[in-house]
Coordinates of C-alpha atoms and ligand atoms in Angstrom, one line a residue:
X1 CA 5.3 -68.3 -27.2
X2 CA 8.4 -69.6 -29.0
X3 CA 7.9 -66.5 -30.9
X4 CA 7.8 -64.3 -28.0
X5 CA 11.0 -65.4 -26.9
X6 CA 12.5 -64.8 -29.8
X7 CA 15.1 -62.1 -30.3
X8 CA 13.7 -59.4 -32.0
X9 CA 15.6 -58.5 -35.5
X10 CA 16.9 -54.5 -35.8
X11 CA 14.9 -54.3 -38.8
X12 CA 12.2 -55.1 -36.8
X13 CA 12.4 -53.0 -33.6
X14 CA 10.1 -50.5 -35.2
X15 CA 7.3 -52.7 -35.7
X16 CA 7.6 -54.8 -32.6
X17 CA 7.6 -51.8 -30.5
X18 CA 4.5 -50.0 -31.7
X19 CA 2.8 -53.3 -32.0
X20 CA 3.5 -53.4 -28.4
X21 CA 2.5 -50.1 -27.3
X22 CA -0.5 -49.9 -29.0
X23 CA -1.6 -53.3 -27.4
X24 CA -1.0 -52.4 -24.2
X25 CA -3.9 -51.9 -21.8
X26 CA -2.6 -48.8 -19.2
X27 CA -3.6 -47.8 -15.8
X28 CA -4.3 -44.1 -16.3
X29 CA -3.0 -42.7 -12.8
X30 CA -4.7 -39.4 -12.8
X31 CA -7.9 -38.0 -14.5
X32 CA -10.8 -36.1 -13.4
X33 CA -13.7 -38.8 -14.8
X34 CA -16.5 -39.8 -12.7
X35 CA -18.4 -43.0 -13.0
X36 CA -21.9 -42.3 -15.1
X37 CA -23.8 -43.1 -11.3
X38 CA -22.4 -39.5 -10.4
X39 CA -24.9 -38.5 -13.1
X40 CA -24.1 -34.5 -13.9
X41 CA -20.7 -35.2 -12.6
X42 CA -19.8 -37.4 -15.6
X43 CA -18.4 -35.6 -18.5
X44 CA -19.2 -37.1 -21.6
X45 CA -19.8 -36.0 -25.0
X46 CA -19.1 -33.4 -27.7
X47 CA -19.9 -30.3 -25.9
X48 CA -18.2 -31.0 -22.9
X49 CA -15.1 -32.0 -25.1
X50 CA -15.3 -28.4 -27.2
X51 CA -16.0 -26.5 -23.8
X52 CA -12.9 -28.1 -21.6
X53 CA -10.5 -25.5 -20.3
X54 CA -7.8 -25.8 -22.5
X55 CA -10.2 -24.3 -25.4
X56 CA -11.6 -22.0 -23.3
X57 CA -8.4 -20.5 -23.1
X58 CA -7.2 -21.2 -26.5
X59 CA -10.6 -19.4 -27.7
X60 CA -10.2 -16.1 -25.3
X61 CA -7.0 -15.7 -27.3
X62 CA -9.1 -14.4 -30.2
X63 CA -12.2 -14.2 -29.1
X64 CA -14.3 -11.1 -30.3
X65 CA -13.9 -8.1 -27.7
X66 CA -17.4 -8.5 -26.7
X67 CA -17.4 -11.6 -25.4
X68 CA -16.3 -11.0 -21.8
X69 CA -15.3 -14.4 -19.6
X70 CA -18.8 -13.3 -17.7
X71 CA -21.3 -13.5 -20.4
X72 CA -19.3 -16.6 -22.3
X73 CA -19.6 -18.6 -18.9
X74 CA -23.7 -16.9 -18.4
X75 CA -24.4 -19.1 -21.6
X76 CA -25.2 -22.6 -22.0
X77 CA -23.0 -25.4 -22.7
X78 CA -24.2 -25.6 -26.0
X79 CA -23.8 -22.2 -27.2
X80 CA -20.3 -22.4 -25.7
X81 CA -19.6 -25.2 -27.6
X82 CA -21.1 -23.6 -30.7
X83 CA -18.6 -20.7 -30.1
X84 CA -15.7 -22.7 -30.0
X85 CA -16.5 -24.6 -32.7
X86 CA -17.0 -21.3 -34.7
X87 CA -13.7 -19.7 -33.9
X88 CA -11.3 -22.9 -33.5
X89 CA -12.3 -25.2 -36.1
X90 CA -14.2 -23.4 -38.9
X91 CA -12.0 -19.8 -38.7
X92 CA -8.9 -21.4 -38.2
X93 CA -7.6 -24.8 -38.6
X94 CA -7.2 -27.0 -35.3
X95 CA -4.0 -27.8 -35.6
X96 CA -3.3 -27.2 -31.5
X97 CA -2.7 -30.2 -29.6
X98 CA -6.4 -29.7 -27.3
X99 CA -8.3 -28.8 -30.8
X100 CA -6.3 -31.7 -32.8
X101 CA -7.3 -33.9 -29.7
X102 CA -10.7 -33.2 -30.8
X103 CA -10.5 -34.8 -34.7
X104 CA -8.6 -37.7 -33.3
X105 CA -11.1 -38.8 -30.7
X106 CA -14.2 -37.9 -33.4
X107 CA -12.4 -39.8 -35.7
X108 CA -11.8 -42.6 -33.8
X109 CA -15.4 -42.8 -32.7
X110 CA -16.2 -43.3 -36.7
X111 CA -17.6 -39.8 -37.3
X112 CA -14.7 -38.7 -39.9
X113 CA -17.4 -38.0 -42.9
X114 CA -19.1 -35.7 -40.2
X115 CA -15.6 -33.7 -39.8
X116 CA -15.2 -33.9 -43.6
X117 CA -18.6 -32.1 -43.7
X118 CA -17.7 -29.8 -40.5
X119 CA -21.0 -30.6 -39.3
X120 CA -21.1 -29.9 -35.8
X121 CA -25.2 -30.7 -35.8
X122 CA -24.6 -34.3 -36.8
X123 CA -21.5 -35.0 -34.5
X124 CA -23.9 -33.8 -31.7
X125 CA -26.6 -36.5 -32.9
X126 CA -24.5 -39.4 -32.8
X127 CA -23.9 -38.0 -28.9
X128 CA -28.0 -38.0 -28.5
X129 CA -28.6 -41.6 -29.9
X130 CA -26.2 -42.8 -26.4
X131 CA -28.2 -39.7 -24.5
X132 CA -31.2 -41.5 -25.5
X133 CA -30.8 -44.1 -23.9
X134 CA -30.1 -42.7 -20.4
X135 CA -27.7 -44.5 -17.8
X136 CA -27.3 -47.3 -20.0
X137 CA -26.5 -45.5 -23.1
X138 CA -24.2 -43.5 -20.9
X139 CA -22.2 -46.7 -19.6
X140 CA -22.1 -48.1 -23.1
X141 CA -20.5 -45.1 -24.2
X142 CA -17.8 -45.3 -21.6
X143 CA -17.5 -49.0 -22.5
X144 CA -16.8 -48.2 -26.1
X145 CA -13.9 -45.4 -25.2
X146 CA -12.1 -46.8 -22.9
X147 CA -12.0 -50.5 -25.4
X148 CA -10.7 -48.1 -28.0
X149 CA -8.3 -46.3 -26.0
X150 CA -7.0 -49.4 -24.0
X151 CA -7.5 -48.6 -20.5
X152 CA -7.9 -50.7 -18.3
X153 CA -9.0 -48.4 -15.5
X154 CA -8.8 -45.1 -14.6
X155 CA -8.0 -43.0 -11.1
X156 CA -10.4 -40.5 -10.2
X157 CA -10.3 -37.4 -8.0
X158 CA -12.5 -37.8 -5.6
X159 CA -13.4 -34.7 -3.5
X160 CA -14.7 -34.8 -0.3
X161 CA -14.8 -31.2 0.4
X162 CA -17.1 -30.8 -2.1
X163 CA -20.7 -31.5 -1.3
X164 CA -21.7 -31.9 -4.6
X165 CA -19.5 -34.9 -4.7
X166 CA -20.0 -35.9 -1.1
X167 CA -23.2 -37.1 -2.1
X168 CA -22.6 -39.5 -3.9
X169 CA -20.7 -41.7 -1.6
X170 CA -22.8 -40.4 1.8
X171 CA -25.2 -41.0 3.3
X172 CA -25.5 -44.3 0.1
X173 CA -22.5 -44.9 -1.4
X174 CA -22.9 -44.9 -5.1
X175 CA -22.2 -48.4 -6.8
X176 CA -18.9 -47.9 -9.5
X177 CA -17.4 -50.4 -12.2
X178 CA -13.7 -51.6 -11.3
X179 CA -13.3 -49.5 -14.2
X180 CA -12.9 -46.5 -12.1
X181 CA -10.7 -46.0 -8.5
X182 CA -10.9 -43.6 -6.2
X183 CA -8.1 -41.3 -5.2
X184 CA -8.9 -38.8 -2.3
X185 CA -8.2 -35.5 -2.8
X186 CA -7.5 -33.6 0.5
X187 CA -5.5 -29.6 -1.1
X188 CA -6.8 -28.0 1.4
X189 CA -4.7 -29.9 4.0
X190 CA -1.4 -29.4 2.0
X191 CA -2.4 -25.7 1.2
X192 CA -2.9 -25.2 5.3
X193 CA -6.6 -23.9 4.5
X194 CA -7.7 -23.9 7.3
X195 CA -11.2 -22.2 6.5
X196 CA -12.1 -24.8 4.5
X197 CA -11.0 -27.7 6.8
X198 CA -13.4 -26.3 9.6
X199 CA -16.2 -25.8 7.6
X200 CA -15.4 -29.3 6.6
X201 CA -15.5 -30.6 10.4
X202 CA -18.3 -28.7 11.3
X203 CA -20.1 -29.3 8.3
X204 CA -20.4 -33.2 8.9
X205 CA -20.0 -33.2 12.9
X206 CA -16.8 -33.5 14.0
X207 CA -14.8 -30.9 16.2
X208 CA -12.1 -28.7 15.1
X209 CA -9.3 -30.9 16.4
X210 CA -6.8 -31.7 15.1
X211 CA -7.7 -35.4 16.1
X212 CA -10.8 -35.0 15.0
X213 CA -9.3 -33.6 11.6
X214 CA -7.4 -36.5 11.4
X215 CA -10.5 -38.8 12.0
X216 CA -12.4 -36.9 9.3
X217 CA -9.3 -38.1 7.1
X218 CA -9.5 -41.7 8.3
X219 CA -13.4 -41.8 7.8
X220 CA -13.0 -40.8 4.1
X221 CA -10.3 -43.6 3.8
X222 CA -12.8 -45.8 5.2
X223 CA -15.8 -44.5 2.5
X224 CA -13.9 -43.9 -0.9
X225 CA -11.3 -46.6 -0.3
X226 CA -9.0 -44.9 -2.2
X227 CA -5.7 -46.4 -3.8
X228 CA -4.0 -43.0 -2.5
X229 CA -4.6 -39.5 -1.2
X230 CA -3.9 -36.9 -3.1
X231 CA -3.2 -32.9 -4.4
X232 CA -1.9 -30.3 -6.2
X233 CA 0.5 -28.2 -3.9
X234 CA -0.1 -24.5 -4.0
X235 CA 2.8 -22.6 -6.3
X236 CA 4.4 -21.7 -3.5
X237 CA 4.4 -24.7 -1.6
X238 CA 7.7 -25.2 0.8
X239 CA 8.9 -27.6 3.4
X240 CA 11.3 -25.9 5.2
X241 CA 14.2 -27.6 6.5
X242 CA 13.7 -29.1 9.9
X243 CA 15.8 -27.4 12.9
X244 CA 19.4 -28.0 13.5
X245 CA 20.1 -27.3 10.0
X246 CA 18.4 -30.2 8.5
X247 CA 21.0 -30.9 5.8
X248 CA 18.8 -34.1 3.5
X249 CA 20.8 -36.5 5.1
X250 CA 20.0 -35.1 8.6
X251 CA 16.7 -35.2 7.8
X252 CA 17.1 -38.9 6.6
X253 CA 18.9 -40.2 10.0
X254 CA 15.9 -38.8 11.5
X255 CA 13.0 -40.2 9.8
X256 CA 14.7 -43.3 10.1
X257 CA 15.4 -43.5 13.8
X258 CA 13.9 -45.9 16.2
X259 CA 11.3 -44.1 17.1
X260 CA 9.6 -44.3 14.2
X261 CA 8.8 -48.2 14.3
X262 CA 6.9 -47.9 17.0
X263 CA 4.5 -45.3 16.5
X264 CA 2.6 -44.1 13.2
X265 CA 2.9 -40.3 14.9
X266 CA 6.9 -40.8 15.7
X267 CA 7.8 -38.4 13.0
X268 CA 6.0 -35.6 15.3
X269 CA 9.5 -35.4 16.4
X270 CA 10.7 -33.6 13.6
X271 CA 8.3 -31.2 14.0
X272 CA 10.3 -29.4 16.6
X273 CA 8.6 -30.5 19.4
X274 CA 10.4 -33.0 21.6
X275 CA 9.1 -36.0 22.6
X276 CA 7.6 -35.8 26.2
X277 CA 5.6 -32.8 24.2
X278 CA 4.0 -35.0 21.7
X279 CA 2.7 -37.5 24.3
X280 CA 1.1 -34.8 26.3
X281 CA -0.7 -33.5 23.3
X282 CA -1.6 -36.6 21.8
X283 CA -4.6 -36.9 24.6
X284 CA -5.8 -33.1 24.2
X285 CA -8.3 -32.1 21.4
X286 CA -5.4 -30.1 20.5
X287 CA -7.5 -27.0 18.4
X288 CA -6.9 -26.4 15.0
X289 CA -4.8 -22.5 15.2
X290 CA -2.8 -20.4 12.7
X291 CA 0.4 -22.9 13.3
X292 CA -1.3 -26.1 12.4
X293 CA 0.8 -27.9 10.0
X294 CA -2.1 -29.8 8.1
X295 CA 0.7 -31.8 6.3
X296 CA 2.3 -33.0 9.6
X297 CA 0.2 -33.6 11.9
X298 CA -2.7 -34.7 10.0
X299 CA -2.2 -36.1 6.3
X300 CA 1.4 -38.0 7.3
X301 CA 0.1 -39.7 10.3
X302 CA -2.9 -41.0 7.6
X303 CA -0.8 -41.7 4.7
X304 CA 1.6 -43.9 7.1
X305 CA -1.1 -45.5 9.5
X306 CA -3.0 -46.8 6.9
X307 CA 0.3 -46.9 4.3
X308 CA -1.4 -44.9 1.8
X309 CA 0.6 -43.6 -1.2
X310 CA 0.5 -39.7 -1.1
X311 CA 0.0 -38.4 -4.9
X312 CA 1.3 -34.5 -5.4
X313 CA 1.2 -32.4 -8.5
X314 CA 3.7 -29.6 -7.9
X315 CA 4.0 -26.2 -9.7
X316 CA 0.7 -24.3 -10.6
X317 CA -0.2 -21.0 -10.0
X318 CA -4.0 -20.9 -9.7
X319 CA -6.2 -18.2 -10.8
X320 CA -3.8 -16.0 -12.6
X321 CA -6.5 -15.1 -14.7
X322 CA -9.5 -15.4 -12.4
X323 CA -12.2 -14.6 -14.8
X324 CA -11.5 -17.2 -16.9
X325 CA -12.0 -19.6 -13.9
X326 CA -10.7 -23.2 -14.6
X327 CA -9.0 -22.0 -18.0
X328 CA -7.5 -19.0 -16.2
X329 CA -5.2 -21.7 -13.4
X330 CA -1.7 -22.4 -14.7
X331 CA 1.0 -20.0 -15.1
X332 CA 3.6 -22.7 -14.5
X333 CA 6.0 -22.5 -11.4
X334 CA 9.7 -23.5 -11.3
X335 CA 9.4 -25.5 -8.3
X336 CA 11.2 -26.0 -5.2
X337 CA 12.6 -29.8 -5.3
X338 CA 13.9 -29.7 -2.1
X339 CA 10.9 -29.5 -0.5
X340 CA 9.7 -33.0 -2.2
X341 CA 13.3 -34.7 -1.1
X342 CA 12.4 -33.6 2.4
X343 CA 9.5 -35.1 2.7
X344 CA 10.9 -38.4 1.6
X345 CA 13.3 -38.1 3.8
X346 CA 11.3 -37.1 6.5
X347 CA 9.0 -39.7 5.6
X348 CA 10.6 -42.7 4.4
X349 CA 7.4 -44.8 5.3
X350 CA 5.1 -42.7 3.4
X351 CA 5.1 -43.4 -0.5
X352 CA 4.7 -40.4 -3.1
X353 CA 4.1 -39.9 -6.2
X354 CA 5.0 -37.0 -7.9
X355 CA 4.9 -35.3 -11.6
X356 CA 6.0 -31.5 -11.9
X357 CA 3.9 -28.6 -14.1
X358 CA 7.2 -26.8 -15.3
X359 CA 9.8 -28.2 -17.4
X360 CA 12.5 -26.8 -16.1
X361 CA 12.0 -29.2 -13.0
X362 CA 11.9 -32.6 -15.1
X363 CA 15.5 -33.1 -14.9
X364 CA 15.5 -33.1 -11.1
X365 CA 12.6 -35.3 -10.9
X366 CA 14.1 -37.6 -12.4
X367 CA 17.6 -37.5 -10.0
X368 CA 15.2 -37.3 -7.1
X369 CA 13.3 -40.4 -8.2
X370 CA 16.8 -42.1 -8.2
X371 CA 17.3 -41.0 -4.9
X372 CA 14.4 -42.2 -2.7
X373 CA 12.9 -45.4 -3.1
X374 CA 10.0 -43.8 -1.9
X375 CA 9.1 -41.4 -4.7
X376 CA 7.5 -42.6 -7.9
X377 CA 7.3 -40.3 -10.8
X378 CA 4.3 -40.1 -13.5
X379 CA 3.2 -38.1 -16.3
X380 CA 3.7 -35.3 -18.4
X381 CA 0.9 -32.8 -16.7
X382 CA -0.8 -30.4 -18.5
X383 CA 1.6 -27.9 -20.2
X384 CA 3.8 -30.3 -20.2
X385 CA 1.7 -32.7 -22.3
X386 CA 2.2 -31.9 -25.5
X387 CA 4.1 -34.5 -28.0
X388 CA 7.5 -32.5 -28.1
X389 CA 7.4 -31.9 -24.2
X390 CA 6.9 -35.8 -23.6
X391 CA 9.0 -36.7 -26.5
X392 CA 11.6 -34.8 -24.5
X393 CA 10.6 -35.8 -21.2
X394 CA 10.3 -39.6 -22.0
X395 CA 13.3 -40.3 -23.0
X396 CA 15.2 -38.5 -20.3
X397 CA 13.5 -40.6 -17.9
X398 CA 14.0 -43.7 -20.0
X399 CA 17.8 -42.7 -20.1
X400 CA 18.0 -42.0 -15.4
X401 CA 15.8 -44.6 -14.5
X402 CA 15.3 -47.1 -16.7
X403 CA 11.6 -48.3 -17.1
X404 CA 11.2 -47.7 -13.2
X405 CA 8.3 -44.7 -13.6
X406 CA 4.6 -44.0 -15.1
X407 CA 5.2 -42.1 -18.7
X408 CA 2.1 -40.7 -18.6
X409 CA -1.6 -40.3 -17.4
X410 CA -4.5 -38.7 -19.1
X411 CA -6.1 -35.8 -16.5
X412 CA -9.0 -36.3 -19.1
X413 CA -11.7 -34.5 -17.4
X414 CA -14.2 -35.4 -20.4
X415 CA -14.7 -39.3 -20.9
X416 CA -13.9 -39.2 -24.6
X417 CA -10.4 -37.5 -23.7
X418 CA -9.2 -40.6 -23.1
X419 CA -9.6 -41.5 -26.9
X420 CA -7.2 -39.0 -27.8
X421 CA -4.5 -38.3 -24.7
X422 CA -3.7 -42.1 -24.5
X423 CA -3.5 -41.9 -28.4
X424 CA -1.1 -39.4 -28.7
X425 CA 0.6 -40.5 -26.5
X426 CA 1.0 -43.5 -27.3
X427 CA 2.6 -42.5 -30.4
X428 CA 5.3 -40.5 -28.8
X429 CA 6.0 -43.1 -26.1
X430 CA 6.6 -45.7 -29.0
X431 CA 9.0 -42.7 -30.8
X432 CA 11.2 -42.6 -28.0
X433 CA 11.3 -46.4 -27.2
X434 CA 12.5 -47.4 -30.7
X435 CA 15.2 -45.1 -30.6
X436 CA 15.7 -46.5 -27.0
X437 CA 16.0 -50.2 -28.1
X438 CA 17.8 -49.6 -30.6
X439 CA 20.4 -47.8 -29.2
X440 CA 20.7 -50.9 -27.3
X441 CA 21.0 -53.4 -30.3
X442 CA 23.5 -51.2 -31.8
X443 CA 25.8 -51.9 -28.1
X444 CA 24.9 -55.3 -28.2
X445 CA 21.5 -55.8 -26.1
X446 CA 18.8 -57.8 -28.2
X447 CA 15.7 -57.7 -26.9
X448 CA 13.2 -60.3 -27.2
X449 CA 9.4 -59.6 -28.3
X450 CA 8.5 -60.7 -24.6
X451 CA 10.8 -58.5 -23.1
X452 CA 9.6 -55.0 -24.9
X453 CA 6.3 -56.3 -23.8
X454 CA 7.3 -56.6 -20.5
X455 CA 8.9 -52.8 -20.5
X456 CA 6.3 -51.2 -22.5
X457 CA 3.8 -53.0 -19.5
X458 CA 6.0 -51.4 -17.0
X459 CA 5.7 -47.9 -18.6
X460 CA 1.9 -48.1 -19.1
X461 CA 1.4 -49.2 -15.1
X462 CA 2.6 -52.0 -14.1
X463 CA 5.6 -49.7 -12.8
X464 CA 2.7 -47.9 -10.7
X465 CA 1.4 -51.4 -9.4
X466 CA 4.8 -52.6 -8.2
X467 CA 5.2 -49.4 -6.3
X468 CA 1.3 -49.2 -4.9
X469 CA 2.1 -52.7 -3.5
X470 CA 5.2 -51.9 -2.3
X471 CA 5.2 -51.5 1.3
X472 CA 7.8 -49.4 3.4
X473 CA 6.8 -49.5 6.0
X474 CA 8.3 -52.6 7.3
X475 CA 11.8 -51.9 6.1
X476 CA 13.0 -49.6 8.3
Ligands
LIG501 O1 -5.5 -32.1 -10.9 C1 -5.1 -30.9 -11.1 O2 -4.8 -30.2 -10.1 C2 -4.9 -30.4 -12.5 O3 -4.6 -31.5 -13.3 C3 -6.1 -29.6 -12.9 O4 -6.3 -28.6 -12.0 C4 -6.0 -29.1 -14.3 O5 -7.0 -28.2 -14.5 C5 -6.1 -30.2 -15.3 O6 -7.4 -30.4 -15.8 C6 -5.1 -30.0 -16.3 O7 -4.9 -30.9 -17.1
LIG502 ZN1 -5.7 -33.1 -12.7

């Protein structure tokens, strides 16, 4: 330990940090990995890596003409895979970030020689030999990827609006390693789909209510116990500023005001309605209509009463090519900011976290982040996770706030993902902080080996803990 509180040499910033990084066990804050109880649901294995949408898309590019998006999603998962294989590793090189995510995660798994050999038949049996062995083989596998990408545990997405899902945690609720943590995923209620939140109710008993809608909410809390709600806003997702001109600061004094301590449903009053209004209403099965406000009346009231973080991902365009399904989401919207600083202001108890699809909206993350004490960001998402975008991301944030974010989570939807996301990056994460520290040397600041461990901790989730187990809701 004398050593760990050593100052670190310059010469020796390079090495100390990417000791550091690699070492460090992270909290991967957003995937799409079930537990191997969910059976189907967990995605695990070679074919599922060379199928996942990013490959899909990158295949389509070139794909022969007679291969429609119909008849390559009529075939199995196998001969998809085979497909991909063909076109993206054996008639071109994969030198993509999703293909080269691929060679790193085989290779890490110890099946180099079978790349060498571009053998897809004997990366597949190494898969079978865990198949083999059923559940077992399958949590042994998940074991081994997560000990060789250092993660300590991962956040699901946990749907409940899905009944192939719903199954597993009602009427029984499926046992789960600490491994994995739910999140609950609730888009419909920020997307106001209202279709789909009354086929919910009705579905499992309850009334279309909007009490009722919020006791559907609580009841999920109460079965996933999950470490916070969460979705993806729609592209066009807007919170319009509330009446009376509802200048930030306006909206601020607002959320703030008395009223607020004393009931979780206070903020109803920025809503429009005035007061008296709310109390009627609060006894009447109020009946879900075409001016519910999901977000309002139903997800804020949950998020506060039970101080529940809420987690967003803002700016993508779904289905802009429908046919390709999953592969076909994405064009990537230039976001509205303001809406996410009104809704911390608005709701100063609530918690969020946020991470934004375009790039163009990074730089005001990062100033909103600064802003509300409330808003946590994470991650470079999807197109923006790509070692130059999180190079360039990374150290923006380092340089506005410090180590007080999440630089990055996986969104592995495929188990082995992991292997290669949190290796890559890893690597650019380390980039960044060398420069970082030694920017800092060179003004004066010499950090010892404790303290980069301490940062690069921070960076990896322990600045996600602090903020999960800080509580607002008292400070106001
Ligand atoms: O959670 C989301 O909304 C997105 O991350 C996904 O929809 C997306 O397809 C994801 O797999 C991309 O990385
Ligand atoms: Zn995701």
């Amino acid at each position: 330990s004398s050593l760990m509180n050593r100052k670190v040499k310059a010469a020796d910033i390079h090495s100390v940090v990417w000791s550091e990084v690699r070492g460090q066990e992270v909290i991967d804050l957003h995937t799409h990995l079930l537990p191997p109880s969910h059976g189907a649901l967990c995605l695990w294995g070679i074919d599922e890596m060379l199928t996942y949408h990013y490959l899909v898309s990158e295949y389509f590019m070139t794909a022969p003409a007679g291969i429609t998006p119909e008849g390559f999603f009529a075939m199995n998962k196998n001969h998809q895979a085979d497909l991909i294989w063909e076109s993206l590793f054996i008639q071109r090189s994969p030198i993509s970030e999703a293909t080269r995510g691929v060679l790193t995660t085989l290779q890490a798994l110890g099946l180099q020689s079978d790349v060498d050999n571009r053998d897809l038949d004997a990366i597949r049996k190494f898969y079978d030999g865990f198949r083999e062995e059923g559940l077992k083989g399958v949590e042994k596998f998940v074991g081994e990827v997560y000990r060789i990408a250092g993660v300590r545990y991962a956040l699901m997405t946990n749907i409940p609006f899905d009944s192939n899902e719903a199954q597993h945690w009602r009427p029984m609720k499926k046992e789960y390693p600490e491994t994995f943590k739910s999140a609950l995923r609730v888009d419909p209620l920020l997307a106001g789909d209202r279709k789909t939140v009354e086929n919910a109710l009705r579905a499992s008993g309850y009334s279309t209510s909007l009490e009722d809608a919020r006791k559907y909410l609580r009841d999920w809390c109460d079965t996933m116990k999950p470490e916070y709600l969460m979705a993806s806003t729609p592209h066009d997702f807007s919170l319009p500023p509330s009446e009376g001109g509802g200048t930030l600061s306006g909206v601020t004094k607002k959320g703030v005001n008395e009223s607020s301590l004393q009931s979780p449903f206070a903020f109803a009053d920025l809503t429009g309605n005035d007061c008296n209004d709310c109390e009627a209403t609060d006894n009447l099965p109020s009946i879900i209509n075409e001016t519910s406000d999901f977000l309002t009346e139903v997800l804020m009231p949950v998020c506060e009463e039970r101080d529940l973080p809420l987690a967003l991902k803002i700016g993508a365009h779904r289905s802009v090519n429908p046919a390709l399904l999953s592969a076909g989401d994405g064009l990537v919207a230039f976001a509205d900011t303001n809406s996410l600083a009104r809704l911390c202001g608005r709701f100063p108890k609530v918690r969020f976290l946020a991470t934004f699809l375009s790039r163009n909206n990074q730089q005001e993350a990062c100033v909103l982040a600064s802003k509300f004490r409330n808003l946590h960001i994470y991650g470079c998402w999807w197109f923006c996770n790509n070692p130059s975008i999180i190079k360039e991301i990374t150290q923006m944030r380092v340089e506005m706030l410090g180590t007080a974010f999440t630089a990055q989570h996986s969104d592995a939807r495929v188990v082995d993902q992991l292997i290669y996301k949190w290796s890559h990056s890893r690597a650019v994460i380390a980039k960044v902080l060398v420069t970082e520290y030694e920017k800092a040397v060179a003004s004066g600041w010499r950090p010892t080996r404790k303290e980069i461990r301490r940062d690069v901790g921070r960076l990896f989730g322990g600045s996600f803990s602090e903020f999960m187990t800080k509580s607002l809701r008292m400070t106001f």
